[in-house]
Amino acid sequence: MFCFKTTNLYKETINKSKFVCLAFNISNSEEGKEIIKRLHTEYPDASHICYAYVFGNNQEDFFYSDDGEPNKTAGLPIYNNMKKYKLSFCMIAIVRYFGGIKFGVSALKDCFSNLANKLIELNKLVSVRKVNLFKIEFNYDQIKNNENLFKKEIVKKEFLDKVIFYIAENETNKIILQENNARLVDKNYLLTK
């Protein structure tokens, strides 16, 4: 799965309607709802703010909204592009200022699909997955051993009175984390590579 490494916005005018396309990385639906509230404040005169968001290591959780556009002409085409690019833990919102020219259902679907596609291609993507994040503490003389033990799954290191490693759990290190009395610090950590 992928999320956005960059979140550049994209603007386009089509048949006198103005569109502002925005990309966001989010870790849950509550963040998505907060962003939509904020967008309604930032774009108070917008005719529609259509969006889709996707979560899960396998894109299993998703939601989309047409926000008053004809049924399945805006949110679903946005979502379909996110699915095509294997995006997860992110959201695309497209703000529309109606310009007075009606598109028709088919043209409107194509419009939102093309806008979402352009936004995705404009931004860089990065691999992402949701993991359990654990914390282990140990003495300085054990640094090399723990670096070898956990390798690429070390997310962060802190050097205080003791050394602290934050480690992304995977199938290989699950038992080792238990044996080292690792403490779970985040069940919903988004690991990007």
PDB file of N, CA, C and O in Angstrom, residues 114-165:
ATOM      1  N   ASN A 114     -10.516  11.969 -13.630  1.00  0.00           N
ATOM      2  CA  ASN A 114      -9.303  12.577 -14.201  1.00  0.00           C
ATOM      3  C   ASN A 114      -8.621  13.512 -13.212  1.00  0.00           C
ATOM      4  O   ASN A 114      -7.387  13.540 -13.132  1.00  0.00           O
ATOM      5  N   LEU A 115      -9.405  14.276 -12.456  1.00  0.00           N
ATOM      6  CA  LEU A 115      -8.820  15.185 -11.472  1.00  0.00           C
ATOM      7  C   LEU A 115      -8.095  14.408 -10.377  1.00  0.00           C
ATOM      8  O   LEU A 115      -6.980  14.760  -9.983  1.00  0.00           O
ATOM      9  N   ALA A 116      -8.722  13.346  -9.874  1.00  0.00           N
ATOM     10  CA  ALA A 116      -8.078  12.521  -8.845  1.00  0.00           C
ATOM     11  C   ALA A 116      -6.798  11.890  -9.395  1.00  0.00           C
ATOM     12  O   ALA A 116      -5.764  11.871  -8.713  1.00  0.00           O
ATOM     13  N   ASN A 117      -6.850  11.409 -10.618  1.00  0.00           N
ATOM     14  CA  ASN A 117      -5.682  10.801 -11.248  1.00  0.00           C
ATOM     15  C   ASN A 117      -4.538  11.806 -11.380  1.00  0.00           C
ATOM     16  O   ASN A 117      -3.381  11.505 -11.067  1.00  0.00           O
ATOM     17  N   LYS A 118      -4.852  13.024 -11.834  1.00  0.00           N
ATOM     18  CA  LYS A 118      -3.822  14.070 -11.977  1.00  0.00           C
ATOM     19  C   LYS A 118      -3.207  14.422 -10.630  1.00  0.00           C
ATOM     20  O   LYS A 118      -1.994  14.623 -10.524  1.00  0.00           O
ATOM     21  N   LEU A 119      -4.050  14.500  -9.591  1.00  0.00           N
ATOM     22  CA  LEU A 119      -3.540  14.822  -8.251  1.00  0.00           C
ATOM     23  C   LEU A 119      -2.583  13.735  -7.767  1.00  0.00           C
ATOM     24  O   LEU A 119      -1.506  14.035  -7.239  1.00  0.00           O
ATOM     25  N   ILE A 120      -2.964  12.490  -7.947  1.00  0.00           N
ATOM     26  CA  ILE A 120      -2.111  11.377  -7.511  1.00  0.00           C
ATOM     27  C   ILE A 120      -0.786  11.398  -8.268  1.00  0.00           C
ATOM     28  O   ILE A 120       0.286  11.253  -7.675  1.00  0.00           O
ATOM     29  N   GLU A 121      -0.843  11.606  -9.578  1.00  0.00           N
ATOM     30  CA  GLU A 121       0.384  11.618 -10.377  1.00  0.00           C
ATOM     31  C   GLU A 121       1.267  12.826 -10.063  1.00  0.00           C
ATOM     32  O   GLU A 121       2.484  12.754 -10.227  1.00  0.00           O
ATOM     33  N   LEU A 122       0.673  13.914  -9.606  1.00  0.00           N
ATOM     34  CA  LEU A 122       1.432  15.114  -9.238  1.00  0.00           C
ATOM     35  C   LEU A 122       2.264  14.875  -7.980  1.00  0.00           C
ATOM     36  O   LEU A 122       3.344  15.420  -7.825  1.00  0.00           O
ATOM     37  N   ASN A 123       1.749  14.055  -7.097  1.00  0.00           N
ATOM     38  CA  ASN A 123       2.406  13.827  -5.810  1.00  0.00           C
ATOM     39  C   ASN A 123       3.204  12.537  -5.808  1.00  0.00           C
ATOM     40  O   ASN A 123       2.849  11.571  -6.471  1.00  0.00           O
ATOM     41  N   LYS A 124       4.287  12.551  -5.026  1.00  0.00           N
ATOM     42  CA  LYS A 124       5.087  11.346  -4.862  1.00  0.00           C
ATOM     43  C   LYS A 124       4.404  10.441  -3.848  1.00  0.00           C
ATOM     44  O   LYS A 124       3.766  10.908  -2.911  1.00  0.00           O
ATOM     45  N   LEU A 125       4.549   9.149  -4.045  1.00  0.00           N
ATOM     46  CA  LEU A 125       3.963   8.162  -3.155  1.00  0.00           C
ATOM     47  C   LEU A 125       5.056   7.427  -2.396  1.00  0.00           C
ATOM     48  O   LEU A 125       6.186   7.323  -2.861  1.00  0.00           O
ATOM     49  N   VAL A 126       4.688   6.915  -1.227  1.00  0.00           N
ATOM     50  CA  VAL A 126       5.625   6.164  -0.403  1.00  0.00           C
ATOM     51  C   VAL A 126       4.884   4.952   0.155  1.00  0.00           C
ATOM     52  O   VAL A 126       3.684   5.014   0.432  1.00  0.00           O
ATOM     53  N   SER A 127       5.589   3.845   0.280  1.00  0.00           N
ATOM     54  CA  SER A 127       5.000   2.622   0.818  1.00  0.00           C
ATOM     55  C   SER A 127       4.616   2.824   2.284  1.00  0.00           C
ATOM     56  O   SER A 127       5.351   3.445   3.050  1.00  0.00           O
ATOM     57  N   VAL A 128       3.448   2.287   2.671  1.00  0.00           N
ATOM     58  CA  VAL A 128       2.970   2.449   4.043  1.00  0.00           C
ATOM     59  C   VAL A 128       2.231   1.196   4.496  1.00  0.00           C
ATOM     60  O   VAL A 128       1.626   0.497   3.690  1.00  0.00           O
ATOM     61  N   ARG A 129       2.326   0.916   5.795  1.00  0.00           N
ATOM     62  CA  ARG A 129       1.516  -0.137   6.398  1.00  0.00           C
ATOM     63  C   ARG A 129       1.315   0.191   7.874  1.00  0.00           C
ATOM     64  O   ARG A 129       2.140   0.857   8.502  1.00  0.00           O
ATOM     65  N   LYS A 130       0.186  -0.255   8.391  1.00  0.00           N
ATOM     66  CA  LYS A 130      -0.122  -0.035   9.808  1.00  0.00           C
ATOM     67  C   LYS A 130       0.473  -1.183  10.603  1.00  0.00           C
ATOM     68  O   LYS A 130       0.310  -2.352  10.235  1.00  0.00           O
ATOM     69  N   VAL A 131       1.172  -0.845  11.688  1.00  0.00           N
ATOM     70  CA  VAL A 131       1.824  -1.859  12.517  1.00  0.00           C
ATOM     71  C   VAL A 131       1.628  -1.531  13.989  1.00  0.00           C
ATOM     72  O   VAL A 131       1.257  -0.413  14.353  1.00  0.00           O
ATOM     73  N   ASN A 132       1.928  -2.506  14.819  1.00  0.00           N
ATOM     74  CA  ASN A 132       2.050  -2.266  16.256  1.00  0.00           C
ATOM     75  C   ASN A 132       3.467  -1.770  16.505  1.00  0.00           C
ATOM     76  O   ASN A 132       4.430  -2.363  16.010  1.00  0.00           O
ATOM     77  N   LEU A 133       3.589  -0.688  17.266  1.00  0.00           N
ATOM     78  CA  LEU A 133       4.908  -0.134  17.579  1.00  0.00           C
ATOM     79  C   LEU A 133       5.247  -0.452  19.029  1.00  0.00           C
ATOM     80  O   LEU A 133       4.460  -0.157  19.937  1.00  0.00           O
ATOM     81  N   PHE A 134       6.410  -1.066  19.229  1.00  0.00           N
ATOM     82  CA  PHE A 134       6.862  -1.447  20.560  1.00  0.00           C
ATOM     83  C   PHE A 134       8.097  -0.653  20.962  1.00  0.00           C
ATOM     84  O   PHE A 134       8.849  -0.179  20.117  1.00  0.00           O
ATOM     85  N   LYS A 135       8.288  -0.569  22.270  1.00  0.00           N
ATOM     86  CA  LYS A 135       9.433   0.149  22.847  1.00  0.00           C
ATOM     87  C   LYS A 135      10.207  -0.830  23.722  1.00  0.00           C
ATOM     88  O   LYS A 135       9.612  -1.538  24.543  1.00  0.00           O
ATOM     89  N   ILE A 136      11.531  -0.878  23.511  1.00  0.00           N
ATOM     90  CA  ILE A 136      12.377  -1.670  24.406  1.00  0.00           C
ATOM     91  C   ILE A 136      13.481  -0.762  24.949  1.00  0.00           C
ATOM     92  O   ILE A 136      13.935   0.157  24.276  1.00  0.00           O
ATOM     93  N   GLU A 137      13.866  -1.043  26.184  1.00  0.00           N
ATOM     94  CA  GLU A 137      14.946  -0.296  26.838  1.00  0.00           C
ATOM     95  C   GLU A 137      16.049  -1.281  27.217  1.00  0.00           C
ATOM     96  O   GLU A 137      15.772  -2.404  27.637  1.00  0.00           O
ATOM     97  N   PHE A 138      17.297  -0.818  27.080  1.00  0.00           N
ATOM     98  CA  PHE A 138      18.414  -1.694  27.414  1.00  0.00           C
ATOM     99  C   PHE A 138      19.660  -0.847  27.674  1.00  0.00           C
ATOM    100  O   PHE A 138      19.679   0.361  27.434  1.00  0.00           O
ATOM    101  N   ASN A 139      20.716  -1.510  28.121  1.00  0.00           N
ATOM    102  CA  ASN A 139      21.987  -0.829  28.411  1.00  0.00           C
ATOM    103  C   ASN A 139      22.778  -0.583  27.134  1.00  0.00           C
ATOM    104  O   ASN A 139      22.582  -1.259  26.122  1.00  0.00           O
ATOM    105  N   TYR A 140      23.685   0.362  27.222  1.00  0.00           N
ATOM    106  CA  TYR A 140      24.473   0.768  26.055  1.00  0.00           C
ATOM    107  C   TYR A 140      25.308  -0.371  25.469  1.00  0.00           C
ATOM    108  O   TYR A 140      25.544  -0.419  24.269  1.00  0.00           O
ATOM    109  N   ASP A 141      25.734  -1.302  26.288  1.00  0.00           N
ATOM    110  CA  ASP A 141      26.569  -2.392  25.777  1.00  0.00           C
ATOM    111  C   ASP A 141      25.765  -3.401  24.930  1.00  0.00           C
ATOM    112  O   ASP A 141      26.341  -4.308  24.329  1.00  0.00           O
ATOM    113  N   GLN A 142      24.453  -3.211  24.847  1.00  0.00           N
ATOM    114  CA  GLN A 142      23.608  -4.121  24.066  1.00  0.00           C
ATOM    115  C   GLN A 142      23.134  -3.502  22.740  1.00  0.00           C
ATOM    116  O   GLN A 142      22.304  -4.088  22.043  1.00  0.00           O
ATOM    117  N   ILE A 143      23.670  -2.347  22.390  1.00  0.00           N
ATOM    118  CA  ILE A 143      23.218  -1.649  21.176  1.00  0.00           C
ATOM    119  C   ILE A 143      23.425  -2.510  19.937  1.00  0.00           C
ATOM    120  O   ILE A 143      22.490  -2.737  19.158  1.00  0.00           O
ATOM    121  N   LYS A 144      24.649  -2.970  19.716  1.00  0.00           N
ATOM    122  CA  LYS A 144      24.969  -3.729  18.497  1.00  0.00           C
ATOM    123  C   LYS A 144      24.102  -4.983  18.386  1.00  0.00           C
ATOM    124  O   LYS A 144      23.571  -5.298  17.322  1.00  0.00           O
ATOM    125  N   ASN A 145      23.941  -5.672  19.504  1.00  0.00           N
ATOM    126  CA  ASN A 145      23.138  -6.895  19.524  1.00  0.00           C
ATOM    127  C   ASN A 145      21.681  -6.594  19.116  1.00  0.00           C
ATOM    128  O   ASN A 145      21.102  -7.305  18.292  1.00  0.00           O
ATOM    129  N   ASN A 146      21.102  -5.542  19.663  1.00  0.00           N
ATOM    130  CA  ASN A 146      19.707  -5.204  19.349  1.00  0.00           C
ATOM    131  C   ASN A 146      19.560  -4.633  17.935  1.00  0.00           C
ATOM    132  O   ASN A 146      18.534  -4.850  17.289  1.00  0.00           O
ATOM    133  N   GLU A 147      20.574  -3.937  17.470  1.00  0.00           N
ATOM    134  CA  GLU A 147      20.532  -3.470  16.078  1.00  0.00           C
ATOM    135  C   GLU A 147      20.515  -4.664  15.124  1.00  0.00           C
ATOM    136  O   GLU A 147      19.773  -4.673  14.142  1.00  0.00           O
ATOM    137  N   ASN A 148      21.323  -5.660  15.402  1.00  0.00           N
ATOM    138  CA  ASN A 148      21.347  -6.866  14.571  1.00  0.00           C
ATOM    139  C   ASN A 148      20.054  -7.669  14.689  1.00  0.00           C
ATOM    140  O   ASN A 148      19.587  -8.248  13.717  1.00  0.00           O
ATOM    141  N   LEU A 149      19.496  -7.679  15.878  1.00  0.00           N
ATOM    142  CA  LEU A 149      18.288  -8.445  16.146  1.00  0.00           C
ATOM    143  C   LEU A 149      17.065  -7.877  15.423  1.00  0.00           C
ATOM    144  O   LEU A 149      16.282  -8.613  14.836  1.00  0.00           O
ATOM    145  N   PHE A 150      16.923  -6.537  15.425  1.00  0.00           N
ATOM    146  CA  PHE A 150      15.719  -5.907  14.893  1.00  0.00           C
ATOM    147  C   PHE A 150      15.910  -5.238  13.532  1.00  0.00           C
ATOM    148  O   PHE A 150      14.942  -4.883  12.867  1.00  0.00           O
ATOM    149  N   LYS A 151      17.126  -5.039  13.125  1.00  0.00           N
ATOM    150  CA  LYS A 151      17.490  -4.538  11.799  1.00  0.00           C
ATOM    151  C   LYS A 151      16.624  -3.396  11.290  1.00  0.00           C
ATOM    152  O   LYS A 151      16.542  -2.345  11.908  1.00  0.00           O
ATOM    153  N   LYS A 152      15.958  -3.609  10.165  1.00  0.00           N
ATOM    154  CA  LYS A 152      15.225  -2.542   9.476  1.00  0.00           C
ATOM    155  C   LYS A 152      13.921  -2.148  10.149  1.00  0.00           C
ATOM    156  O   LYS A 152      13.279  -1.193   9.733  1.00  0.00           O
ATOM    157  N   GLU A 153      13.502  -2.884  11.169  1.00  0.00           N
ATOM    158  CA  GLU A 153      12.234  -2.567  11.829  1.00  0.00           C
ATOM    159  C   GLU A 153      12.399  -1.542  12.954  1.00  0.00           C
ATOM    160  O   GLU A 153      11.433  -1.184  13.610  1.00  0.00           O
ATOM    161  N   ILE A 154      13.606  -1.048  13.157  1.00  0.00           N
ATOM    162  CA  ILE A 154      13.825   0.010  14.155  1.00  0.00           C
ATOM    163  C   ILE A 154      13.344   1.323  13.553  1.00  0.00           C
ATOM    164  O   ILE A 154      13.844   1.775  12.536  1.00  0.00           O
ATOM    165  N   VAL A 155      12.365   1.918  14.193  1.00  0.00           N
ATOM    166  CA  VAL A 155      11.754   3.144  13.692  1.00  0.00           C
ATOM    167  C   VAL A 155      12.463   4.374  14.253  1.00  0.00           C
ATOM    168  O   VAL A 155      12.661   5.365  13.560  1.00  0.00           O
ATOM    169  N   LYS A 156      12.864   4.288  15.519  1.00  0.00           N
ATOM    170  CA  LYS A 156      13.457   5.448  16.187  1.00  0.00           C
ATOM    171  C   LYS A 156      14.359   4.952  17.314  1.00  0.00           C
ATOM    172  O   LYS A 156      14.092   3.909  17.918  1.00  0.00           O
ATOM    173  N   LYS A 157      15.416   5.740  17.588  1.00  0.00           N
ATOM    174  CA  LYS A 157      16.330   5.416  18.681  1.00  0.00           C
ATOM    175  C   LYS A 157      16.451   6.636  19.595  1.00  0.00           C
ATOM    176  O   LYS A 157      16.498   7.764  19.114  1.00  0.00           O
ATOM    177  N   GLU A 158      16.499   6.380  20.905  1.00  0.00           N
ATOM    178  CA  GLU A 158      16.745   7.441  21.890  1.00  0.00           C
ATOM    179  C   GLU A 158      17.884   6.997  22.790  1.00  0.00           C
ATOM    180  O   GLU A 158      17.942   5.840  23.198  1.00  0.00           O
ATOM    181  N   PHE A 159      18.749   7.946  23.104  1.00  0.00           N
ATOM    182  CA  PHE A 159      19.898   7.639  23.943  1.00  0.00           C
ATOM    183  C   PHE A 159      19.816   8.498  25.201  1.00  0.00           C
ATOM    184  O   PHE A 159      20.181   9.673  25.191  1.00  0.00           O
ATOM    185  N   LEU A 160      19.317   7.906  26.283  1.00  0.00           N
ATOM    186  CA  LEU A 160      19.152   8.596  27.561  1.00  0.00           C
ATOM    187  C   LEU A 160      19.982   7.846  28.604  1.00  0.00           C
ATOM    188  O   LEU A 160      21.092   7.428  28.301  1.00  0.00           O
ATOM    189  N   ASP A 161      19.464   7.677  29.801  1.00  0.00           N
ATOM    190  CA  ASP A 161      20.157   6.850  30.795  1.00  0.00           C
ATOM    191  C   ASP A 161      20.309   5.425  30.264  1.00  0.00           C
ATOM    192  O   ASP A 161      21.301   4.751  30.517  1.00  0.00           O
ATOM    193  N   LYS A 162      19.298   5.018  29.544  1.00  0.00           N
ATOM    194  CA  LYS A 162      19.317   3.734  28.845  1.00  0.00           C
ATOM    195  C   LYS A 162      19.042   4.021  27.374  1.00  0.00           C
ATOM    196  O   LYS A 162      18.601   5.093  27.006  1.00  0.00           O
ATOM    197  N   VAL A 163      19.267   3.031  26.539  1.00  0.00           N
ATOM    198  CA  VAL A 163      18.968   3.151  25.112  1.00  0.00           C
ATOM    199  C   VAL A 163      17.527   2.678  24.905  1.00  0.00           C
ATOM    200  O   VAL A 163      17.097   1.680  25.491  1.00  0.00           O
ATOM    201  N   ILE A 164      16.792   3.417  24.088  1.00  0.00           N
ATOM    202  CA  ILE A 164      15.409   3.055  23.784  1.00  0.00           C
ATOM    203  C   ILE A 164      15.280   2.889  22.270  1.00  0.00           C
ATOM    204  O   ILE A 164      15.664   3.780  21.519  1.00  0.00           O
ATOM    205  N   PHE A 165      14.757   1.735  21.857  1.00  0.00           N
ATOM    206  CA  PHE A 165      14.436   1.494  20.447  1.00  0.00           C
ATOM    207  C   PHE A 165      12.926   1.377  20.318  1.00  0.00           C
ATOM    208  O   PHE A 165      12.276   0.707  21.125  1.00  0.00           O
TER     209      PHE A 165
END
